[in-house]
Amino acid sequence: MALLDIKNLHANVAGNKILKGINLTINPGEVHAIMGPNGSGKSTLANVLAGNEIYEKTQGKIQFDGADLDDLAAHERARAGLFLAFQYPVEIAGISNMYFLKAAVNAVREHRGEEQLDAMDFLDLIEDKKQVVKIRDDLLGRAVNSGFSGGEKKRNEIFQMAMLEPKLGILDETDSGLDIDALRIVSDGVNALRTPDRSFLVITHYQRLLDYIVPDFVHVMVSGEIVKSGGKELALELENDGYASWAGEEGV
Amino acid sequence: MKIKDEKSFDELTDKEYKYGFVTDIETDTLPPGLNEGIVREISRRKEEPEWLTEWRVKAYHHWTTLTPPEWAKVEFPPIDYQALSYYSAPKQKIDAPQSLDDIDPELLETYKKLGIPLGEQEVLAGVATVAVDAVFDSVSVATTFKNNLEDVGIIFGSFSDAVKEHPELVKKYLGTVVPYKDNYYATLNSAVFSDGSFCYIPKGVRCPMELSTYFRINAANTGQFERTLLIADEGAYVSYLEGCTAPQRDENQLHAAVVELIAHKDAQIKYSTVQNWYPGNKEGKGGIYNFVTKRGHCRGDNSKISWTQVETGSAITWKYPSCILKGDNSVGEFYSVAVTNNMQQADTGTKMVHVGKNTRSTIISKGISAGKAQNTYRGMVKVVETAENARNYSQCDSMLIGDRCGAHTFPYIDINNPTAQVEHEATTTKIGEDQIFYCNQRGLDTEEAISLIVNGFCKEVFKELPMEFAVEAQKLLGISLEGSVG
Amino acid sequence: MELQQLRETAAAHFKADGFPTTKDERWRFTDVSRVANTEFSTEWKASNLKFKPLGDYYLVFENGKLSSEKSKIDGLPAGVKVGSIMDHLDPRLGQLSDSQSAFVAANTAGFTDGAFIEIADGVSLDSPIHLIYLADLDGAAFHVRNFISAGKASHVTVIEEYIGQPNTSYWSNAVTELFCADHSNVDHYKIQLESATAFHFQTVEAQLGENVLFSNHSFTLGAALGRNDIRGKLLGEGSEAICNGLYLLKDKQHFDTHLFMDHAVPRCNSHELYKGILDEKARAVFCGRILVQQDAQQTDAVQSNRNLLLSRGVKIHSLPQLEIYADDVKCTHGATVGELDEEALYYLQTRGIDPKQGHAMLTYAFANEVLDEVKSSAVKEYVGRLVQDWLE
């Protein structure tokens, strides 16, 4: 059974039609990349999947792990195993990363019928997972994303993904604003989290990221539609030819 | 790294005011009304010495010349002071309880529901580490650990007992911080106070445990007027906790307490309050009027008084725990979280009066306003001519949840010495939609997200609370903000 | 309303309420009984005081009366009317929200002259209009009323300067009403150099339409006892109001500033920076109130009051106030009181600057933050020199 099955998805933002009939199926363990120019609707797709209410789904059906996403609020989707690494991680002053994560981890564990972690177990888990993106201890003690550099924020997103162990990880332009070293660390982190069951949807503007996170499938998105799908070689084609050849009648 | 217990989130679903039960108990209540006769009768029933009776009567006569203050940003219909009853005591089997066996089992049951450790068996089991004086309606019903404390010379118990057993101490200190003429509600309290807690920590003694008073209003149509007097002698240290609950009733109930703290040379007092009086229902019916005068006097050099309060209850809160920093190098602190939801109103803050040299004060106030509530910070920092090198730092932050509530900040800065350094900052924020969505995406539902963000907002204050109170405070915050969003 | 009716209503208010007392919360720290208990004469004479115009156009008032000879308004572009308020009565006169203040009421009931400025829609005036009020008549009271109307998308700079003869005692009681239509840009300055034995009270109230840029800068050096009431009403979206001020007080001067910024509509900004330097036995009161009404979402309001105390015997009462009924707002206020930074003084000393000079430098630097915000170079230069003279 597919992990994520999107059928004819249409969505609006502030009354503007952004997504115009997206179809996409992701099976367990697969890595899909969505590429496209700015404004093509990539981030909208990520946010619709995560349940951001600013984005209005107007048509279509999304099945995630056997459930209809329409029935699930944002936090329920997260608990069900859908994780979004934000393009712009939100700063929350006054709450330490650790505290925030413990609340989130225990919310997810409760949903899975697992026991709540006490402070000691939680610290063990942190020790275990922090290797993934080589996150520094002092970042863990700081308020969520407050005063983090761009690279630290993105690393923190992947670290959170490692902690929450989702079924599907959606990376929304995780590469934007990263230098090459940070890109490598983040990509290594994602690769370390790849398992036969866990799937990823990697949204990016540039092929570069896909040198590090090698996808099974690449989709090209233009003006709210997937205009071409193929294997990883498609990303290279794009790198050489740009998006123009898929822009269709609307032009980009 | 320290991680706090956030079990509190699970309790968010607990929608009701869970302390709203009424205890069915026989009481000995004076008829409603207030006159000199009633004041004398209260004093007579409590077998007080003549000086105290006369002090009460003086206060009563002064009160009759006063009008209720109107400057606070709170609105309520005038209180009919003649319709209130000024004394309500649970009837006890024998005159004075000698041990827990002598206390009405209904009362013990009440305190059990409230989670107050009263049974001394718990001491043996090593569960409780807090000495509690519990005040039910107007009288103190039990004090645990009294004997343990006596071993180190600490006097801790009901105000009435102190009047009988240590009249010289009571006479020496009563009214020296909050004089009977101080303000409308304090004057009323001076006339009719029925009981309260008294605590004396002798020279050089560090109180080995947290001391706690638990206030409970039970009877209908009674005012509760306790009086707390706490003295830390030279070099002493004490941490004192105060908790409050009341049954859910449709009428408003008046609570006009007075707390006086005295810190002698090198002494330290830490006074923490978690106030969770019944706030009234969503439409603003019922609830406690919490009009309290709290003041600490840093009398000796190098003394320190620290107020921490978490105010989530009451229909109206009017209180300004203050410090008079008389001793050189003395320190005053005020840490406050005030939460108002639905129709609640709070006008709260502090006064820091710098008199001695090198005196320092810190004010951290966090106001959270939701529903149609109004939350006002009002604080004064006064530096008199003699206060060389006084320092004050104030930070007042407001958080608004929803667009029908109000948050107001009224600091008064009054400086009469050029060497003073005073800094005041205030900000206003709301909880952002993007923050809630981010938390949702990490598996937290909206109420959990708000609770998390609000707790983060209040962190600087919570860290000042003793551990078990901090947990309690976090829970209360969640419950108080139930249904404030969406 | 007819002027006569306006005057009668105001006189009735004043008669009924009289001068405020310190029991009135808004006057808690400023006792005006010295004004209330003084009998003022009704004589008039021309003034001998000198003045220096800060713009091409100026009106000169001698002891409360406009002097056509000393004024210069020729060459004004079309669409700009400048003259005596007695010749131009606008129907909006007296629409002040604070009309019941005793000082405003006294002014309305008894004003005898003042400036009238009207800028037509779309007209931009490059040179400032300088209003000069000379006072050298002992025992007199001057009730001056100014009315300024800036049309849509107009641009004007108005400077009010109050100059007093030293050792003269009088009561200057001014009111200025400003109407700023949509998209206008109005810069209003006030330089107060009254006699150190005089009383000076003024209410300035500005009503702002949409997308207005308004600034008010008040520089206070004079008067024995005085007060500025500055009130901004933000009635149209997208407007910005800046109200800055500097008060330099010594001897037994007592000066009170009451600011009130009323945000009634969404998306307006207001910024207030008030700084004070107090020496000898001076006393200052600052009360800044920001009201954000329920509809005023996305308000951005910042207020700051900073005070430098130079000697023993000074007193400062600072009351920054936020009153907020909307949730999507950014409001902050701050207040500080203190001495000069010892470390900075020491640092200057290690670089060879003697303590006295260092003191003056740091004090000037403290005041200069307000001057930095001044757009008019004429005002900046002139006030900069006044500040330096004061410090010496």
Short mmCIF file of C-alpha atoms in Angstrom, two decimals, chain B residues 71 73 374 378 380 385 388-389 391 396 400-430, chain C residues 25 28-29 283 289 294 297 306 309-341:
data_model
loop_
_atom_site.label_atom_id
_atom_site.label_comp_id
_atom_site.label_asym_id
_atom_site.label_seq_id
_atom_site.Cartn_x
_atom_site.Cartn_y
_atom_site.Cartn_z
CA TRP B 71 -7.98 54.38 40.76
CA LYS B 73 -8.62 49.68 36.33
CA GLN B 374 -8.50 43.08 31.39
CA ARG B 378 0.65 48.92 38.01
CA MET B 380 5.84 52.04 41.53
CA GLU B 385 16.61 61.37 48.79
CA GLU B 388 22.35 56.49 47.48
CA ASN B 389 23.12 54.18 44.56
CA ARG B 391 19.19 50.24 41.44
CA CYS B 396 6.75 44.02 32.20
CA LEU B 400 -2.73 38.91 24.38
CA ILE B 401 -4.70 35.90 23.24
CA GLY B 402 -7.65 37.01 21.14
CA ASP B 403 -8.77 40.51 20.19
CA ARG B 404 -11.40 41.21 22.86
CA CYS B 405 -9.07 41.49 25.82
CA GLY B 406 -6.90 44.29 27.12
CA ALA B 407 -3.37 44.57 28.49
CA HIS B 408 -2.25 47.71 30.26
CA THR B 409 1.00 48.82 31.82
CA PHE B 410 1.15 51.73 34.24
CA PRO B 411 4.53 52.13 35.88
CA TYR B 412 5.22 55.06 38.21
CA ILE B 413 8.84 55.99 38.50
CA ASP B 414 9.60 58.51 41.16
CA ILE B 415 13.26 59.38 41.65
CA ASN B 416 14.65 61.82 44.20
CA ASN B 417 18.30 60.89 44.23
CA PRO B 418 20.61 61.46 41.28
CA THR B 419 22.72 58.38 41.93
CA ALA B 420 19.77 56.11 41.23
CA GLN B 421 19.73 53.91 38.16
CA VAL B 422 16.31 52.83 37.15
CA GLU B 423 15.33 50.94 34.09
CA HIS B 424 11.85 49.98 32.99
CA GLU B 425 10.93 48.04 29.89
CA ALA B 426 7.60 46.81 28.69
CA THR B 427 6.54 44.85 25.64
CA THR B 428 3.35 43.44 24.25
CA THR B 429 3.13 40.32 22.15
CA LYS B 430 0.59 37.87 20.89
CA GLU C 25 -4.47 62.13 38.71
CA ARG C 28 -0.65 64.74 40.61
CA PHE C 29 2.93 65.93 40.37
CA ARG C 283 11.93 68.68 38.81
CA ARG C 289 0.30 57.32 27.41
CA GLN C 294 -9.73 47.63 19.68
CA GLN C 297 -4.57 46.17 14.78
CA ARG C 306 15.43 58.72 29.47
CA LEU C 309 20.34 63.52 36.75
CA LEU C 310 23.28 65.82 37.33
CA SER C 311 22.92 66.77 40.96
CA ARG C 312 21.45 66.12 44.34
CA GLY C 313 18.08 67.73 44.86
CA VAL C 314 16.58 66.94 41.45
CA LYS C 315 13.38 64.95 41.19
CA ILE C 316 11.89 63.00 38.34
CA HIS C 317 8.53 61.33 37.98
CA SER C 318 8.29 59.14 34.93
CA LEU C 319 5.05 57.40 33.99
CA PRO C 320 5.16 55.63 30.66
CA GLN C 321 1.79 53.99 30.09
CA LEU C 322 0.46 51.41 27.66
CA GLU C 323 -3.25 50.81 27.35
CA ILE C 324 -3.91 48.13 24.77
CA TYR C 325 -7.16 46.65 23.52
CA ALA C 326 -5.96 45.03 20.27
CA ASP C 327 -3.92 41.85 20.06
CA ASP C 328 -1.93 42.11 16.85
CA VAL C 329 0.27 44.97 17.92
CA LYS C 330 3.88 45.73 18.68
CA CYS C 331 4.08 48.09 21.61
CA THR C 332 7.01 48.76 23.85
CA HIS C 333 7.93 51.45 26.27
CA GLY C 334 10.92 52.06 28.39
CA ALA C 335 12.13 54.53 30.95
CA THR C 336 15.51 55.01 32.52
CA VAL C 337 16.91 57.32 35.12
CA GLY C 338 20.56 57.57 35.92
CA GLU C 339 23.86 59.36 36.04
CA LEU C 340 26.56 59.51 33.41
CA ASP C 341 28.33 56.28 32.77
#
